[in-house]
mmCIF file with all atom_site columns, C-alpha atoms in Angstrom:
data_model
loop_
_atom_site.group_PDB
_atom_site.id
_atom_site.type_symbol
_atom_site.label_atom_id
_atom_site.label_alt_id
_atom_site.label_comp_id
_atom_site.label_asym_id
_atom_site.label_entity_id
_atom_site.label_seq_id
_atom_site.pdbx_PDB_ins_code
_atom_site.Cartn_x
_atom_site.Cartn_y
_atom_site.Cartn_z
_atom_site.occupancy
_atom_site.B_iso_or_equiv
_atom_site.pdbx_formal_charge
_atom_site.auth_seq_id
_atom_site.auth_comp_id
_atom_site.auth_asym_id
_atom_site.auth_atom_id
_atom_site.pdbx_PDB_model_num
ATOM 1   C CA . UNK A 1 1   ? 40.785 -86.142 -34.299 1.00 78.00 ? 209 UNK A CA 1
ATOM 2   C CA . UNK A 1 2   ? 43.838 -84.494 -34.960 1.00 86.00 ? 210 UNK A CA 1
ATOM 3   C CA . UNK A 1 3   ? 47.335 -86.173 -34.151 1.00 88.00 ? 211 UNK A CA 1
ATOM 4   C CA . UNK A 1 4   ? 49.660 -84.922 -31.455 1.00 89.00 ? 212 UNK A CA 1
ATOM 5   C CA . UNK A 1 5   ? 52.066 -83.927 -34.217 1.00 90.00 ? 213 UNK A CA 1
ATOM 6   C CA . UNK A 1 6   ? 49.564 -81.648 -35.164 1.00 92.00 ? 214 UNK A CA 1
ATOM 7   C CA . UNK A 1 7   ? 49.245 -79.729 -32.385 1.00 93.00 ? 215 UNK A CA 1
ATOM 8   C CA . UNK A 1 8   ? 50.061 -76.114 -31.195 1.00 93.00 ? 216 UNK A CA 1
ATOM 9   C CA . UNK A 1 9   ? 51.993 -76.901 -27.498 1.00 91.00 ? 217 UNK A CA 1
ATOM 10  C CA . UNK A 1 10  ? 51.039 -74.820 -24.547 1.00 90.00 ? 218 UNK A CA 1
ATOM 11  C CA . UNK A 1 11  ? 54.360 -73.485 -24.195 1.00 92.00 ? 219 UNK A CA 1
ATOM 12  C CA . UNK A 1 12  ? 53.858 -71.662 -28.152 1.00 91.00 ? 220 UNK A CA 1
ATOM 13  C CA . UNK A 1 13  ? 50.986 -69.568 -27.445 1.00 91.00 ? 221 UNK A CA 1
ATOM 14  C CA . UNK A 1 14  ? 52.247 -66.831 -26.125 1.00 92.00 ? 222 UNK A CA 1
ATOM 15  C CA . UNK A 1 15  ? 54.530 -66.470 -29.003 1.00 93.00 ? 223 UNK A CA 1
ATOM 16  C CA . UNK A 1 16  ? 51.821 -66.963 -31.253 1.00 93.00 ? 224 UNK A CA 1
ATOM 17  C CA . UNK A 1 17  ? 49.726 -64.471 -29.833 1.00 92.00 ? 225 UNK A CA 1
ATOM 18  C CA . UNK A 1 18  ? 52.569 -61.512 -30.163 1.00 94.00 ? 226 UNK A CA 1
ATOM 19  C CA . UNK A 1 19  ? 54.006 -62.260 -33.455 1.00 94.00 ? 227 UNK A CA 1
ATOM 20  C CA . UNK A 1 20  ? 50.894 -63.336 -35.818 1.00 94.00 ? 228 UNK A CA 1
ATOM 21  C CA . UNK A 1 21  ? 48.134 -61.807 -37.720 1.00 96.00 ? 229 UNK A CA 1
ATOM 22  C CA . UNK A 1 22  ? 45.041 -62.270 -36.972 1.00 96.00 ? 230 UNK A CA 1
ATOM 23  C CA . UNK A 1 23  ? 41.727 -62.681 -38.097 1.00 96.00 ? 231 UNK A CA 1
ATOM 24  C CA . UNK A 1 24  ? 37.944 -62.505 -36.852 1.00 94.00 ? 232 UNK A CA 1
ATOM 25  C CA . UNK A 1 25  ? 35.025 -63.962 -37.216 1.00 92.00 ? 233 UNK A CA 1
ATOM 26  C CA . UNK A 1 26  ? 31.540 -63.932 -35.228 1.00 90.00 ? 234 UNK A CA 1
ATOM 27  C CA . UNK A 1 27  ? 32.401 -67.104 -33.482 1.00 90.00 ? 235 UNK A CA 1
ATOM 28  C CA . UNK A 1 28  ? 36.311 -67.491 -34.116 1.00 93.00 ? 236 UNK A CA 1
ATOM 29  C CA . UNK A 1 29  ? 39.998 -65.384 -33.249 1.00 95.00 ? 237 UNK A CA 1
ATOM 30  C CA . UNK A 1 30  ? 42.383 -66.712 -35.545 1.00 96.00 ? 238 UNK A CA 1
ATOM 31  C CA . UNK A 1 31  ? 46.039 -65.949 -34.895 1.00 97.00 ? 239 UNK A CA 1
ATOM 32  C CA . UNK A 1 32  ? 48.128 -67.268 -38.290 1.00 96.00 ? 240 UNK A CA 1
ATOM 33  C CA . UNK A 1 33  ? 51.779 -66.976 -38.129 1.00 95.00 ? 241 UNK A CA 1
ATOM 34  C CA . UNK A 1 34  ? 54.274 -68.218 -40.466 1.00 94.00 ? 242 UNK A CA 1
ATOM 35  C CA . UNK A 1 35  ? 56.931 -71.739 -38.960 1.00 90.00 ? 243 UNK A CA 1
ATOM 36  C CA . UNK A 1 36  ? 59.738 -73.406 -39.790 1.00 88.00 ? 244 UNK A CA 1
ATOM 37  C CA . UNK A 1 37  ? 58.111 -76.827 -39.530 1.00 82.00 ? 245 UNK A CA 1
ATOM 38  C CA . UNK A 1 38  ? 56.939 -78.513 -42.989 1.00 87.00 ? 246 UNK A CA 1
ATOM 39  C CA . UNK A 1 39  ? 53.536 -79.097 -41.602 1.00 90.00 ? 247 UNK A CA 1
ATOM 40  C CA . UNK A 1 40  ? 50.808 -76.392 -40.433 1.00 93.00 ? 248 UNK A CA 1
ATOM 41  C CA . UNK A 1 41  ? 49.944 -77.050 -36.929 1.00 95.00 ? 249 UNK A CA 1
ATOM 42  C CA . UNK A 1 42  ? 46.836 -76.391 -35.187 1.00 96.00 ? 250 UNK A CA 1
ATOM 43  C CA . UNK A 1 43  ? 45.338 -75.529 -31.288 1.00 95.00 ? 251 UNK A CA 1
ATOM 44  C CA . UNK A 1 44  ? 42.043 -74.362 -29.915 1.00 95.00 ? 252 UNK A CA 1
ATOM 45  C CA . UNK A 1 45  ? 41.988 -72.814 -26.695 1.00 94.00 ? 253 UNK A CA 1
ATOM 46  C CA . UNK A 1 46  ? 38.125 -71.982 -25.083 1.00 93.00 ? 254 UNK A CA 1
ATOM 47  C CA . UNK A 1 47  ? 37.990 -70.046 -21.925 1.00 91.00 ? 255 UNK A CA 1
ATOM 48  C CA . UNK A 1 48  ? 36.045 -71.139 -19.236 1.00 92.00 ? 256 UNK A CA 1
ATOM 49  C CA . UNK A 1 49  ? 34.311 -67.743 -19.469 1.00 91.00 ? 257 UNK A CA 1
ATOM 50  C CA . UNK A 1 50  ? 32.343 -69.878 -22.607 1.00 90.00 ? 258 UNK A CA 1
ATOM 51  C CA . UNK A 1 51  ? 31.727 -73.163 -21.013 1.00 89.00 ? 259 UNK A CA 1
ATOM 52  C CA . UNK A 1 52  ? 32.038 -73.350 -17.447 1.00 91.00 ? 260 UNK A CA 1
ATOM 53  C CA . UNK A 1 53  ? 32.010 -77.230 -17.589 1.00 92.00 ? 261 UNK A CA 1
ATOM 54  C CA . UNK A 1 54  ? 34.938 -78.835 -18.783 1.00 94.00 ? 262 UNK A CA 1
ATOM 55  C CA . UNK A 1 55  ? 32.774 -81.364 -21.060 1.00 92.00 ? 263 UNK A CA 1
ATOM 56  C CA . UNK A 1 56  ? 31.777 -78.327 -22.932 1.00 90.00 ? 264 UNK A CA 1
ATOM 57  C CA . UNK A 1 57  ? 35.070 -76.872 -23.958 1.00 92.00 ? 265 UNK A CA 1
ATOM 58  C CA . UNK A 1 58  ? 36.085 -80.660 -24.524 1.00 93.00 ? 266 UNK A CA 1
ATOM 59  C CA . UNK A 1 59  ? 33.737 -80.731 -26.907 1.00 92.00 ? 267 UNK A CA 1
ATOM 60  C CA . UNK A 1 60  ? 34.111 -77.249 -28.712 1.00 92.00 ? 268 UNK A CA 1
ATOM 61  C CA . UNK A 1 61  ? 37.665 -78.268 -28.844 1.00 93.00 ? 269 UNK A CA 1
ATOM 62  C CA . UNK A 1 62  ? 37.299 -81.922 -30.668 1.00 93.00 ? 270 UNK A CA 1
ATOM 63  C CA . UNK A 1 63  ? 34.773 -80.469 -33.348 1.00 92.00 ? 271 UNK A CA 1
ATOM 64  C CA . UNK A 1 64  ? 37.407 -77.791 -34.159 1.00 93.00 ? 272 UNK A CA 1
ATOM 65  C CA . UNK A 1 65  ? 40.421 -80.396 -34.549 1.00 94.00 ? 273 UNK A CA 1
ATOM 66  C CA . UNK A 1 66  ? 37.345 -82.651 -36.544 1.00 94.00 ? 274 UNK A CA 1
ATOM 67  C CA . UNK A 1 67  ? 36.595 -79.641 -38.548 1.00 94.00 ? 275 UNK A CA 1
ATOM 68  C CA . UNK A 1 68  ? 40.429 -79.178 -39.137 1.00 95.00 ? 276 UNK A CA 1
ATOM 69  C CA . UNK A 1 69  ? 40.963 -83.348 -40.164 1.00 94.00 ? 277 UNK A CA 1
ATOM 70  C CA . UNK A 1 70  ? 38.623 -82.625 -42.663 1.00 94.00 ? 278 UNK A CA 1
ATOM 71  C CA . UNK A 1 71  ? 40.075 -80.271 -44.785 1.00 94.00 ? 279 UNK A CA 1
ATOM 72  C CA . UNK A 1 72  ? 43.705 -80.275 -44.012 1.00 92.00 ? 280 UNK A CA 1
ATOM 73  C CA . UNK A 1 73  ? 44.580 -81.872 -47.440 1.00 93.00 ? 281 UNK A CA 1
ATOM 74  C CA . UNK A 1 74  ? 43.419 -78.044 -48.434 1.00 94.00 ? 282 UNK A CA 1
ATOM 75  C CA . UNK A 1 75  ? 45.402 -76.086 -45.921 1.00 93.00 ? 283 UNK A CA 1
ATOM 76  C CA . UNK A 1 76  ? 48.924 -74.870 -46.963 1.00 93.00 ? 284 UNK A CA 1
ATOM 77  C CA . UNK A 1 77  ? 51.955 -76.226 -45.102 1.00 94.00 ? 285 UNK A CA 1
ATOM 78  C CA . UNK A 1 78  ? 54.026 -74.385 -42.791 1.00 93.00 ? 286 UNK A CA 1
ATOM 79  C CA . UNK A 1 79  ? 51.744 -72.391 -40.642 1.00 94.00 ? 287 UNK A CA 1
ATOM 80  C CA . UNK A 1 80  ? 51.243 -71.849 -37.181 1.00 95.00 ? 288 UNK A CA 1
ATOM 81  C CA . UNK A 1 81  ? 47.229 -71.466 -36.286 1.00 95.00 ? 289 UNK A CA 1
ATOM 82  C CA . UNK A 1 82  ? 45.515 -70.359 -33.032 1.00 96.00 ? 290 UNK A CA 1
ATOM 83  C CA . UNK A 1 83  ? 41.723 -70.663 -32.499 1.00 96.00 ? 291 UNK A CA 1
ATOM 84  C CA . UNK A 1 84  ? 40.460 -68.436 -29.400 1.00 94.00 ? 292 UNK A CA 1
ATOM 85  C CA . UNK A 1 85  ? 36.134 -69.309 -29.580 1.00 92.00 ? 293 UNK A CA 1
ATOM 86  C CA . UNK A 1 86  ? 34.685 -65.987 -28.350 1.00 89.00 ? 294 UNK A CA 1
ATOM 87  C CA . UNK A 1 87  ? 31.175 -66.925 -28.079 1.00 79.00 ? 295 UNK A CA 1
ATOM 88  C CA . UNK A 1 88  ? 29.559 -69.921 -25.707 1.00 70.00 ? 296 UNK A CA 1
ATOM 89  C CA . UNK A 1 89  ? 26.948 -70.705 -27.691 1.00 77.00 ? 297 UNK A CA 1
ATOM 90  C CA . UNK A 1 90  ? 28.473 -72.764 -30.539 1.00 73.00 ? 298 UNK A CA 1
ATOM 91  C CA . UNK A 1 91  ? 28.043 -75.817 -28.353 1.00 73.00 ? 299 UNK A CA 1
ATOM 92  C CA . UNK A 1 92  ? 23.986 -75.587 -29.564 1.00 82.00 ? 300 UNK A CA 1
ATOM 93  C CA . UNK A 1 93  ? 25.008 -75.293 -33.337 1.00 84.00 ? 301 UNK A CA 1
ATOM 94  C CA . UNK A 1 94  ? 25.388 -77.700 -35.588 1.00 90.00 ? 302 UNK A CA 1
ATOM 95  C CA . UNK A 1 95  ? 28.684 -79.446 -36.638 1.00 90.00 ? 303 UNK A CA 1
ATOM 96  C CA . UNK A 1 96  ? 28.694 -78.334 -40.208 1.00 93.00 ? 304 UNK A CA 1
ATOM 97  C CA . UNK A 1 97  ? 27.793 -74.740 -38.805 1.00 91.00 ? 305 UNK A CA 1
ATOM 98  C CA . UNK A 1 98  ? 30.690 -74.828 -36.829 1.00 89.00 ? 306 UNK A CA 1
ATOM 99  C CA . UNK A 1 99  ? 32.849 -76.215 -39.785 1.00 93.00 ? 307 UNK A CA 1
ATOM 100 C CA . UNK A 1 100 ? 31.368 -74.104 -42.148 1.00 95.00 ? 308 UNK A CA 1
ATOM 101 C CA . UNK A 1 101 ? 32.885 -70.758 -40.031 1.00 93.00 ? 309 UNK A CA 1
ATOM 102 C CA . UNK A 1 102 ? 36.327 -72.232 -39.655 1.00 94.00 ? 310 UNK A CA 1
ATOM 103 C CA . UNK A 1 103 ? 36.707 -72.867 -43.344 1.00 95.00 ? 311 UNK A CA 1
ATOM 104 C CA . UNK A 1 104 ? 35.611 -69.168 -44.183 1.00 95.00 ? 312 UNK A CA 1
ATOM 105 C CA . UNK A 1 105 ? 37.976 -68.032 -41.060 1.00 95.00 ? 313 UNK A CA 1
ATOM 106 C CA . UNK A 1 106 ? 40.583 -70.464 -43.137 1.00 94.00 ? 314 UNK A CA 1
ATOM 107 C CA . UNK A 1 107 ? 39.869 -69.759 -46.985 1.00 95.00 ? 315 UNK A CA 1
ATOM 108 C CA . UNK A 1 108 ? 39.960 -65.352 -45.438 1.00 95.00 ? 316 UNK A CA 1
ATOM 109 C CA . UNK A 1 109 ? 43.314 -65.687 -43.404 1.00 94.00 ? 317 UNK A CA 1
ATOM 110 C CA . UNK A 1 110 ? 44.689 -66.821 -47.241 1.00 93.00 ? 318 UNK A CA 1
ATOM 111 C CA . UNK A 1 111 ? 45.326 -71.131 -45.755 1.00 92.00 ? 319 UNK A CA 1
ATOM 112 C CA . UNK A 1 112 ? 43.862 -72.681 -47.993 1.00 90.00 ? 320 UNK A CA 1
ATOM 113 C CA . UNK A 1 113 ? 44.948 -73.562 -51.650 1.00 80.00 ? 321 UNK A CA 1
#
């Protein structure tokens, strides 16, 4: 899981959404902008439009930030990153499916070194 230090707070999201770039995949919205902080940061939001139980998102959510912990050795500091999931049925794919998409969505968007 990904520490608390790590973490987008709610309050940043809207500013995140007007100011970034951002980037799609078939599963994945990712809004990249540029901080002041020395370490990237990181937030997944999933609508209840997607998962209707709050289990489900909970999940979706903690495979993202496990996805992230993975590879965040490779991600390049100073970065603000947004993950909107568009599509409900990532909850039936695999973990390393789901991985696999955000490090394309990463290693696309230009984050990882």
């Amino acid at each position: 899981m990904l520490s608390k230090e790590r973490r987008i707070r709610k309050n940043q999201f809207p500013e995140i959404l007007k100011h970034s770039k951002r980037y799609n995949s078939t599963n994945f919205l990712l809004y990249v902008m540029k901080s002041l902080n020395l370490d990237s940061k990181f937030s997944f939001s999933v609508s209840k439009k997607i998962c209707k139980k709050a289990s489900g998102r909970n999940k979706l959510r903690r495979r993202g930030y496990s996805a992230i912990t993975r590879h965040i050795k490779k991600i390049k500091p100073g970065y603000l990153c947004f993950f909107s999931i568009k599509n409900g049925n990532l909850g039936e794919k695999s973990f390393t499916y789901f991985e696999k998409e955000i490090v394309e969505l990463l290693s696309v968007s230009g984050m990882l070194s």
